PDB file of C-alpha atoms in Angstrom:
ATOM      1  CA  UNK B 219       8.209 -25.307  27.977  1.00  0.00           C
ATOM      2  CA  UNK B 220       4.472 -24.986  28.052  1.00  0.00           C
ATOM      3  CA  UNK B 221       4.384 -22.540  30.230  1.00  0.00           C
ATOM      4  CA  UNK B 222       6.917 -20.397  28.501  1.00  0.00           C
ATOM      5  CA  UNK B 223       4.442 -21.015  25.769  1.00  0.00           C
ATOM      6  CA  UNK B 224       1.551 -19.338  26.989  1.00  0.00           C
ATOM      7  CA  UNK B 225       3.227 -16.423  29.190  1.00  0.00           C
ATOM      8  CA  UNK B 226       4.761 -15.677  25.384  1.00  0.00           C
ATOM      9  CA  UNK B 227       1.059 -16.046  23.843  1.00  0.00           C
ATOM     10  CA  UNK B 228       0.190 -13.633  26.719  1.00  0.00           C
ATOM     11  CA  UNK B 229       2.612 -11.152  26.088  1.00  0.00           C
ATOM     12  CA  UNK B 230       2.027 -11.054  22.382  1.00  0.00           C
ATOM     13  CA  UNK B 231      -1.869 -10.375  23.146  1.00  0.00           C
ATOM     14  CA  UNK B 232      -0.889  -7.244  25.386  1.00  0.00           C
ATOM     15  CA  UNK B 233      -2.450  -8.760  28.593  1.00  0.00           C
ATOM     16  CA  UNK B 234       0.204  -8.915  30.297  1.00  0.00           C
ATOM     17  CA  UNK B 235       1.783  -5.671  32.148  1.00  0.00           C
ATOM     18  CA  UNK B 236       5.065  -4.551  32.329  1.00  0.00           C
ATOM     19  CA  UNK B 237       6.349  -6.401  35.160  1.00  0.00           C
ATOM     20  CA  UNK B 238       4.969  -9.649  33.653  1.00  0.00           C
ATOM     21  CA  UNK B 239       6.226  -8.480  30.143  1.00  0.00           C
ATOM     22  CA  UNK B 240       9.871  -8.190  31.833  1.00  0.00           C
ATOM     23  CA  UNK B 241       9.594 -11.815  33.885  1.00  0.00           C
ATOM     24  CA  UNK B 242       8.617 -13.395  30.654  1.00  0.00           C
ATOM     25  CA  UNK B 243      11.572 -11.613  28.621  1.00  0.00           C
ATOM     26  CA  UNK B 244      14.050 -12.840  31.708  1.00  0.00           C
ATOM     27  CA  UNK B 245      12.777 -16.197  31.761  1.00  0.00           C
ATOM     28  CA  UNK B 246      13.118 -16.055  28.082  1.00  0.00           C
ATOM     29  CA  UNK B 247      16.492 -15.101  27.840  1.00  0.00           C
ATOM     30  CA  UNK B 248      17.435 -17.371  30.930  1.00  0.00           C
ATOM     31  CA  UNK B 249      16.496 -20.525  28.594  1.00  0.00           C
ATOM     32  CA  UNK B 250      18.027 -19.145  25.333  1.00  0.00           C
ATOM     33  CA  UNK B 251      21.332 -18.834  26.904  1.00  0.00           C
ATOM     34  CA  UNK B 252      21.067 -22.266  28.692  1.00  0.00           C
ATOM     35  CA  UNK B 253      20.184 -23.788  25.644  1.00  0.00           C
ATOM     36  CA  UNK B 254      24.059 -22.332  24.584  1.00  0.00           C
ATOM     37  CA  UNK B 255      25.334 -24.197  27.287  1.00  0.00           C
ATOM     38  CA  UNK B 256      25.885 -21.453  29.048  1.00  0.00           C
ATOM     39  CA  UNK B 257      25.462 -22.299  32.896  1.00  0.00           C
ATOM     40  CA  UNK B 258      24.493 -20.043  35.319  1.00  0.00           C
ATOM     41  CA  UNK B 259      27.000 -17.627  37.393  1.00  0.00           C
ATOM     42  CA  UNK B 260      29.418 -18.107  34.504  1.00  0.00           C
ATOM     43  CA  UNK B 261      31.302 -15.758  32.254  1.00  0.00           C
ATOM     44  CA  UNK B 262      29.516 -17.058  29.129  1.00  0.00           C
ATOM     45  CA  UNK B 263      25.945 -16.756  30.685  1.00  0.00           C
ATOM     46  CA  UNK B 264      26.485 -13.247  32.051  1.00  0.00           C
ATOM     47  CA  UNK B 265      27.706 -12.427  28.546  1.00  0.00           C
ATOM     48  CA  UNK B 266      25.086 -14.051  27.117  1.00  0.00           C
ATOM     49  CA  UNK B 267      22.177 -12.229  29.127  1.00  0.00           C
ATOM     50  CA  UNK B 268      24.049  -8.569  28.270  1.00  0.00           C
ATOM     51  CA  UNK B 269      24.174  -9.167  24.382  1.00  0.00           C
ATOM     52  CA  UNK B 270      20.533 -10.832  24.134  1.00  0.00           C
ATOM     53  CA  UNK B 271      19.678  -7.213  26.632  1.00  0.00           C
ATOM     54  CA  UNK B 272      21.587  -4.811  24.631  1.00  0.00           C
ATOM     55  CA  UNK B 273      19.862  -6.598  21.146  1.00  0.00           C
ATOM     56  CA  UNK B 274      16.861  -5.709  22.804  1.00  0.00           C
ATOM     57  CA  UNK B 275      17.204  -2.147  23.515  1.00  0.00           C
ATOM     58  CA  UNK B 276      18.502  -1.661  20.177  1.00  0.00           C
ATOM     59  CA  UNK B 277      15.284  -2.964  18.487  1.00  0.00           C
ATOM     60  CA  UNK B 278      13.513  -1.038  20.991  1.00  0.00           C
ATOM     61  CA  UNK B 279      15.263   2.178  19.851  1.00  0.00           C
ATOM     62  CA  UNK B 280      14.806   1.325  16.739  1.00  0.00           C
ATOM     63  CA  UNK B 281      11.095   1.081  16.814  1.00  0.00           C
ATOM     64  CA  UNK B 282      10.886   4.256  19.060  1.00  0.00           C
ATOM     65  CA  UNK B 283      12.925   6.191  16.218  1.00  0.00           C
ATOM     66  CA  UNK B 284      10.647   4.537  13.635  1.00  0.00           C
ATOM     67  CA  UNK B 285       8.150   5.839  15.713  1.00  0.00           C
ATOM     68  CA  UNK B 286       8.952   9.262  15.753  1.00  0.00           C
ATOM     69  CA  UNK B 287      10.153   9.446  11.969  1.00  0.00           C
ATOM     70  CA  UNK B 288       6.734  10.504  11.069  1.00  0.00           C
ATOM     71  CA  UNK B 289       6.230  13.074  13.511  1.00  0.00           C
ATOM     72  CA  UNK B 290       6.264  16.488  12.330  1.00  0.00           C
ATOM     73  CA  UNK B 291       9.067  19.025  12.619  1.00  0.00           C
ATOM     74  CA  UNK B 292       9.150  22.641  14.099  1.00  0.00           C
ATOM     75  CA  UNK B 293      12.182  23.945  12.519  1.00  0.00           C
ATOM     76  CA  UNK B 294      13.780  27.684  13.578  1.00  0.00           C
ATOM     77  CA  UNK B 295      16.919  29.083  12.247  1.00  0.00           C
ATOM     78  CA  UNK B 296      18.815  31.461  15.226  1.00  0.00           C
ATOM     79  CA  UNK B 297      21.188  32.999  12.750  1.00  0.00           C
ATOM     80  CA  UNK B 298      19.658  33.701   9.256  1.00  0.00           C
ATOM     81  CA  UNK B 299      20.866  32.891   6.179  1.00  0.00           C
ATOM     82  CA  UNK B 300      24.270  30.932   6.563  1.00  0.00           C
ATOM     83  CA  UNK B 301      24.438  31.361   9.911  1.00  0.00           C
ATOM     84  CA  UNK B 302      23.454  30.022  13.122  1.00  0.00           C
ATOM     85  CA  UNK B 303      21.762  27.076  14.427  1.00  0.00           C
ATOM     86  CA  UNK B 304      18.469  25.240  12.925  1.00  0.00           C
ATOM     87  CA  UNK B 305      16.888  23.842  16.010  1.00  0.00           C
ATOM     88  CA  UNK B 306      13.925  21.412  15.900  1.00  0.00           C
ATOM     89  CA  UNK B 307      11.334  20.097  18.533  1.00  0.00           C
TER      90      UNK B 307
END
């Protein structure tokens, strides 16, 4: 558990690199669904690993999308008034 403890402390700090950032996330996620009672090579742990991954990418794309809220727009309407398409980069 200690150890857990400081590779976490680590990650929040940013010292740790992506690789590290992704080992600490699995071993995360490996005790979270144990604690369940999930054992591994089950149906219930594999399940368990795929929500707690899919919960992540969805705060990820949410903070990406956050992100680029506040970026600025370069609108152009292809058609004129009533018409056409509005593309934006």
């Amino acid at each position: 558990m200690r150890k857990i403890s400081v590779v976490l402390l680590l990650l929040l700090t940013g010292c740790l690199g992506e690789e590290e950032r992704l080992a600490a996330a699995n071993a995360k996620d490996d005790q979270q669904c144990l604690s369940y009672g999930a054992q591994k090579g089950t149906d219930a742990y594999v399940n368990c690993r795929a929500q707690l991954e899919a919960a992540r990418r969805q705060a990820d794309g949410a903070l990406v999308a956050g992100r680029n809220a506040d970026r600025p727009r370069n609108c152009t309407n292809t058609g004129g008034y009533g018409g056409g398409t509005i593309i934006c980069n």
